[in-house]
Amino acid sequence: MLKGEGLNYIFDIGKPSEFQALRDVSVQFGDKKLYGILGPSGSGKSSLLYLLSGLRKPTKGRVLFDNNDIWSLKSNELAEFRNKNFGFVFQRHFLINYLTALENVLVPVNKDFKKYEGRAKELLCDLGLESCIKKKPFEMSGGQRQRVAIARALINEPKIIFGDEPTASLDHENAIAVMEFLNSYKNHATIIVVTHDQSILKEADGQIRIIDGSLKEGDL
Ligand SMILES: Nc1ncnc2c1ncn2[C@@H]1O[C@H](COP(=O)(O)OP(=O)(O)OP(=O)(O)O)[C@@H](O)[C@H]1O
Ligand SMILES: [Mg+2]
């Protein structure tokens, strides 16, 4: 269970450019469910995702994972915790161009790649990428690359998968395929995705809406 309590985030504190991106946002996400985060551009969706996933420290407020405050960990402990429990899929895929699809999927488990090789191949096949296992990113389509990035996010069986507009660079058909795969992964993990596209959230268990840095009343 992941919980944000009274989350605030201020950029450039004390400078003329100071800007409050999030105000007193409290949210709660149950286990093994799919959630969407919606809202206009600039409303604070990515900021919220970064706070919840331990990539950015809240200016005020707490992030609790199974009732433990993740920001009470030392920075190396937090990095290890994130690696073990969280997976990330971004709008841009950030694959490494000189590695094959299979090698890219194995990047997060560098040390144990032998142990994970079978699972990596299985994930790529489940995502319809059997023919791409040995291909490099520039030899694949945008949709294929994004699915490789999803396999990479899932390789170490994270408890929570965070997606920041994971389907934004895809056509509608590929976007639906990616969301369907994420949805089918719900019995293994909680999935939290930021998206502009309502239609890909048909299967979501809950949606939250952020407007000008605040949670819209009535959601979650
Ligand atoms: N590094 C930064 N310094 C100052 N302000 C920032 C910075 N990054 C983002 N902001 C501001 O914080 C607000 C929230 O940004 P955020 O990226 O969370 O929005 P978003 O909802 O994800 O938007 P989009 O849908 O366009 O991705 C925006 O108004 C943005 O201008
Ligand atoms: Mg964003």
Short mmCIF file of C-alpha atoms and ligand atoms in Angstrom, two decimals:
data_model
loop_
_atom_site.label_atom_id
_atom_site.label_comp_id
_atom_site.label_asym_id
_atom_site.label_seq_id
_atom_site.Cartn_x
_atom_site.Cartn_y
_atom_site.Cartn_z
CA MET A 1 0.00 0.00 0.00
CA LEU A 2 1.32 3.42 -1.02
CA LYS A 3 0.19 6.62 0.62
CA GLY A 4 1.00 10.28 0.12
CA GLU A 5 0.20 12.49 3.12
CA GLY A 6 -0.08 16.26 2.78
CA LEU A 7 2.38 16.42 -0.10
CA ASN A 8 3.73 19.82 -1.06
CA TYR A 9 6.42 20.57 -3.59
CA ILE A 10 8.00 23.96 -4.18
CA PHE A 11 10.56 24.60 -6.91
CA ASP A 12 13.33 27.18 -6.34
CA ILE A 13 12.44 28.03 -2.73
CA GLY A 14 13.44 31.56 -1.78
CA LYS A 15 14.21 32.64 -5.35
CA PRO A 16 12.11 35.03 -7.45
CA SER A 17 11.21 31.98 -9.59
CA GLU A 18 9.75 30.13 -6.58
CA PHE A 19 6.80 28.03 -7.70
CA GLN A 20 4.50 25.72 -5.77
CA ALA A 21 3.80 22.70 -7.98
CA LEU A 22 1.83 20.68 -5.40
CA ARG A 23 -0.35 21.73 -2.47
CA ASP A 24 -1.44 19.41 0.35
CA VAL A 25 -2.07 16.39 -1.83
CA SER A 26 -3.11 13.28 0.11
CA VAL A 27 -3.64 10.08 -1.85
CA GLN A 28 -3.81 6.37 -1.18
CA PHE A 29 -3.23 3.49 -3.58
CA GLY A 30 -4.32 -0.08 -2.82
CA ASP A 31 -2.37 -3.20 -3.72
CA LYS A 32 -2.69 -4.77 -7.15
CA LYS A 33 -4.79 -2.07 -8.74
CA LEU A 34 -4.47 0.26 -11.72
CA TYR A 35 -4.74 4.01 -11.16
CA GLY A 36 -4.72 6.94 -13.53
CA ILE A 37 -3.48 10.45 -12.73
CA LEU A 38 -5.13 13.03 -14.96
CA GLY A 39 -5.05 16.79 -15.32
CA PRO A 40 -4.07 19.64 -17.63
CA SER A 41 -0.49 20.25 -18.74
CA GLY A 42 1.54 21.89 -15.96
CA SER A 43 -0.93 20.87 -13.23
CA GLY A 44 1.66 18.83 -11.28
CA LYS A 45 1.10 15.21 -12.41
CA SER A 46 4.74 14.38 -13.08
CA SER A 47 5.76 16.15 -9.87
CA LEU A 48 3.32 14.00 -7.89
CA LEU A 49 4.62 10.83 -9.54
CA TYR A 50 8.23 11.79 -8.74
CA LEU A 51 7.38 12.39 -5.08
CA LEU A 52 5.42 9.16 -4.74
CA SER A 53 8.19 7.15 -6.36
CA GLY A 54 10.98 8.56 -4.21
CA LEU A 55 12.74 10.34 -7.06
CA ARG A 56 12.12 13.78 -5.54
CA LYS A 57 11.83 14.75 -1.89
CA PRO A 58 8.60 16.48 -0.83
CA THR A 59 9.06 20.02 0.49
CA LYS A 60 6.47 19.02 3.09
CA GLY A 61 4.51 15.80 3.67
CA ARG A 62 5.30 12.10 3.75
CA VAL A 63 5.28 9.13 1.41
CA LEU A 64 4.46 5.87 3.16
CA PHE A 65 5.01 2.45 1.69
CA ASP A 66 3.43 -0.26 3.87
CA ASN A 67 3.33 2.39 6.61
CA ASN A 68 7.06 3.16 6.41
CA ASP A 69 8.16 6.68 5.54
CA ILE A 70 10.41 6.17 2.50
CA TRP A 71 12.15 9.51 3.05
CA SER A 72 13.37 8.38 6.48
CA LEU A 73 15.78 6.06 4.62
CA LYS A 74 19.37 7.15 3.91
CA SER A 75 19.91 8.00 0.25
CA ASN A 76 21.71 4.73 -0.60
CA GLU A 77 19.01 2.75 1.25
CA LEU A 78 16.31 4.64 -0.65
CA ALA A 79 18.03 3.90 -3.98
CA GLU A 80 18.16 0.22 -3.07
CA PHE A 81 14.54 0.27 -1.90
CA ARG A 82 13.43 1.91 -5.17
CA ASN A 83 15.37 -0.59 -7.22
CA LYS A 84 13.78 -3.49 -5.40
CA ASN A 85 10.19 -2.28 -5.21
CA PHE A 86 9.52 0.25 -7.97
CA GLY A 87 9.58 0.09 -11.77
CA PHE A 88 9.47 3.12 -14.07
CA VAL A 89 8.16 3.68 -17.58
CA PHE A 90 8.54 7.14 -19.07
CA GLN A 91 7.21 8.84 -22.18
CA ARG A 92 10.61 8.51 -23.79
CA HIS A 93 11.92 5.00 -23.55
CA PHE A 94 15.55 5.75 -22.54
CA LEU A 95 16.81 2.48 -23.98
CA ILE A 96 20.53 2.09 -24.57
CA ASN A 97 21.15 2.19 -28.30
CA TYR A 98 24.09 -0.18 -28.55
CA LEU A 99 22.39 -2.94 -26.52
CA THR A 100 19.86 -5.46 -27.84
CA ALA A 101 16.28 -5.57 -26.53
CA LEU A 102 17.21 -8.49 -24.27
CA GLU A 103 20.29 -6.72 -22.90
CA ASN A 104 18.29 -3.55 -22.30
CA VAL A 105 15.71 -5.46 -20.27
CA LEU A 106 18.52 -6.93 -18.17
CA VAL A 107 20.13 -3.56 -17.33
CA PRO A 108 18.39 -3.17 -13.92
CA VAL A 109 19.60 -6.63 -12.83
CA ASN A 110 23.11 -6.18 -14.15
CA LYS A 111 24.77 -8.34 -11.49
CA ASP A 112 22.37 -11.27 -11.81
CA PHE A 113 21.71 -11.19 -15.52
CA LYS A 114 22.21 -14.96 -15.92
CA LYS A 115 19.51 -15.63 -13.33
CA TYR A 116 17.06 -13.26 -15.04
CA GLU A 117 17.71 -14.07 -18.68
CA GLY A 118 14.85 -16.60 -18.93
CA ARG A 119 12.39 -14.20 -17.33
CA ALA A 120 13.51 -11.38 -19.63
CA LYS A 121 12.85 -13.52 -22.71
CA GLU A 122 9.47 -14.56 -21.30
CA LEU A 123 8.46 -10.92 -20.70
CA LEU A 124 9.52 -9.92 -24.22
CA CYS A 125 7.48 -12.79 -25.65
CA ASP A 126 4.44 -11.87 -23.49
CA LEU A 127 4.72 -8.37 -24.92
CA GLY A 128 4.71 -9.70 -28.46
CA LEU A 129 8.39 -9.00 -29.03
CA GLU A 130 9.80 -12.45 -29.76
CA SER A 131 11.18 -11.26 -33.09
CA CYS A 132 12.93 -8.29 -31.45
CA ILE A 133 14.95 -10.10 -28.77
CA LYS A 134 18.24 -9.59 -30.61
CA LYS A 135 17.36 -6.27 -32.23
CA LYS A 136 18.76 -2.93 -31.14
CA PRO A 137 16.43 0.01 -30.44
CA PHE A 138 17.07 1.70 -33.82
CA GLU A 139 15.91 -1.50 -35.55
CA MET A 140 12.52 -1.40 -33.79
CA SER A 141 9.36 0.68 -34.13
CA GLY A 142 8.33 3.21 -31.49
CA GLY A 143 5.70 0.86 -30.09
CA GLN A 144 8.17 -2.00 -29.89
CA ARG A 145 10.74 0.16 -28.11
CA GLN A 146 8.15 1.27 -25.58
CA ARG A 147 7.23 -2.36 -24.88
CA VAL A 148 10.92 -3.17 -24.33
CA ALA A 149 10.97 -0.34 -21.77
CA ILE A 150 7.97 -1.94 -20.06
CA ALA A 151 9.71 -5.32 -19.92
CA ARG A 152 12.72 -3.56 -18.39
CA ALA A 153 10.48 -1.96 -15.74
CA LEU A 154 9.03 -5.37 -14.85
CA ILE A 155 12.22 -7.44 -14.81
CA ASN A 156 12.77 -7.40 -11.06
CA GLU A 157 9.12 -7.90 -10.18
CA PRO A 158 8.44 -4.46 -8.71
CA LYS A 159 5.54 -3.98 -6.31
CA ILE A 160 4.62 -0.67 -7.94
CA ILE A 161 5.01 0.42 -11.55
CA PHE A 162 5.02 4.16 -12.20
CA GLY A 163 4.30 5.35 -15.72
CA ASP A 164 4.66 8.98 -16.79
CA GLU A 165 2.67 9.17 -20.03
CA PRO A 166 3.99 5.77 -21.14
CA THR A 167 1.69 5.74 -24.16
CA ALA A 168 2.06 9.38 -25.24
CA SER A 169 4.47 8.67 -28.10
CA LEU A 170 2.38 5.76 -29.43
CA ASP A 171 -0.50 5.58 -31.89
CA HIS A 172 -3.88 4.66 -30.43
CA GLU A 173 -3.61 0.96 -31.25
CA ASN A 174 -0.19 0.60 -29.63
CA ALA A 175 -1.33 2.72 -26.69
CA ILE A 176 -4.27 0.37 -26.10
CA ALA A 177 -1.98 -2.69 -26.39
CA VAL A 178 0.42 -1.22 -23.82
CA MET A 179 -2.39 -0.32 -21.40
CA GLU A 180 -3.95 -3.76 -21.81
CA PHE A 181 -0.64 -5.36 -20.95
CA LEU A 182 -0.20 -3.14 -17.90
CA ASN A 183 -3.75 -3.91 -16.85
CA SER A 184 -3.14 -7.65 -17.18
CA TYR A 185 -0.12 -7.20 -14.93
CA LYS A 186 -2.35 -5.99 -12.09
CA ASN A 187 -2.35 -9.31 -10.27
CA HIS A 188 1.39 -8.83 -9.73
CA ALA A 189 1.73 -5.14 -8.96
CA THR A 190 0.06 -1.78 -8.41
CA ILE A 191 0.24 0.40 -11.50
CA ILE A 192 0.05 4.20 -11.37
CA VAL A 193 0.05 6.03 -14.70
CA VAL A 194 -0.06 9.68 -15.63
CA THR A 195 -1.92 10.19 -18.87
CA HIS A 196 -3.84 12.75 -20.89
CA ASP A 197 -5.86 10.03 -22.54
CA GLN A 198 -9.09 9.10 -20.72
CA SER A 199 -9.90 6.35 -23.18
CA ILE A 200 -6.90 4.24 -22.21
CA LEU A 201 -8.05 4.24 -18.60
CA LYS A 202 -11.28 2.30 -19.14
CA GLU A 203 -9.97 -0.55 -17.02
CA ALA A 204 -8.60 1.63 -14.21
CA ASP A 205 -9.70 0.95 -10.62
CA GLY A 206 -9.38 4.60 -9.69
CA GLN A 207 -8.52 7.98 -11.12
CA ILE A 208 -7.21 11.12 -9.52
CA ARG A 209 -7.30 14.54 -11.06
CA ILE A 210 -4.78 17.27 -10.33
CA ILE A 211 -5.59 20.89 -11.08
CA ASP A 212 -3.12 23.70 -10.32
CA GLY A 213 -1.21 21.44 -7.94
CA SER A 214 -4.25 20.39 -5.90
CA LEU A 215 -6.25 17.21 -5.84
CA LYS A 216 -9.71 17.75 -7.21
CA GLU A 217 -12.32 17.00 -4.55
CA GLY A 218 -14.21 13.77 -4.84
CA ASP A 219 -11.44 11.59 -6.25
CA LEU A 220 -9.69 8.87 -4.21
N1 LIG B 1 12.43 22.48 -12.67
C1 LIG B 1 11.40 23.27 -12.52
N2 LIG B 1 11.55 24.50 -12.01
C2 LIG B 1 10.48 25.33 -11.81
N3 LIG B 1 9.19 24.98 -12.10
C3 LIG B 1 9.00 23.77 -12.62
C4 LIG B 1 10.08 22.85 -12.85
N4 LIG B 1 9.55 21.70 -13.37
C5 LIG B 1 8.23 21.91 -13.46
N5 LIG B 1 7.89 23.13 -13.00
C6 LIG B 1 6.52 23.70 -12.93
O1 LIG B 1 5.75 22.92 -12.03
C7 LIG B 1 4.43 22.73 -12.54
C8 LIG B 1 4.08 21.25 -12.55
O2 LIG B 1 4.96 20.59 -13.47
P1 LIG B 1 4.72 19.06 -13.84
O3 LIG B 1 5.88 18.67 -14.70
O4 LIG B 1 4.52 18.29 -12.60
O5 LIG B 1 3.36 19.14 -14.67
P2 LIG B 1 2.56 18.02 -15.46
O6 LIG B 1 1.18 17.99 -14.92
O7 LIG B 1 3.33 16.75 -15.45
O8 LIG B 1 2.51 18.62 -16.94
P3 LIG B 1 2.58 17.87 -18.38
O9 LIG B 1 1.23 17.27 -18.60
O10 LIG B 1 2.83 19.00 -19.33
O11 LIG B 1 3.70 16.88 -18.33
C9 LIG B 1 4.40 23.38 -13.92
O12 LIG B 1 3.68 24.57 -13.85
C10 LIG B 1 5.84 23.61 -14.27
O13 LIG B 1 6.00 24.79 -15.01
MG MG B 2 4.36 15.66 -16.94
#
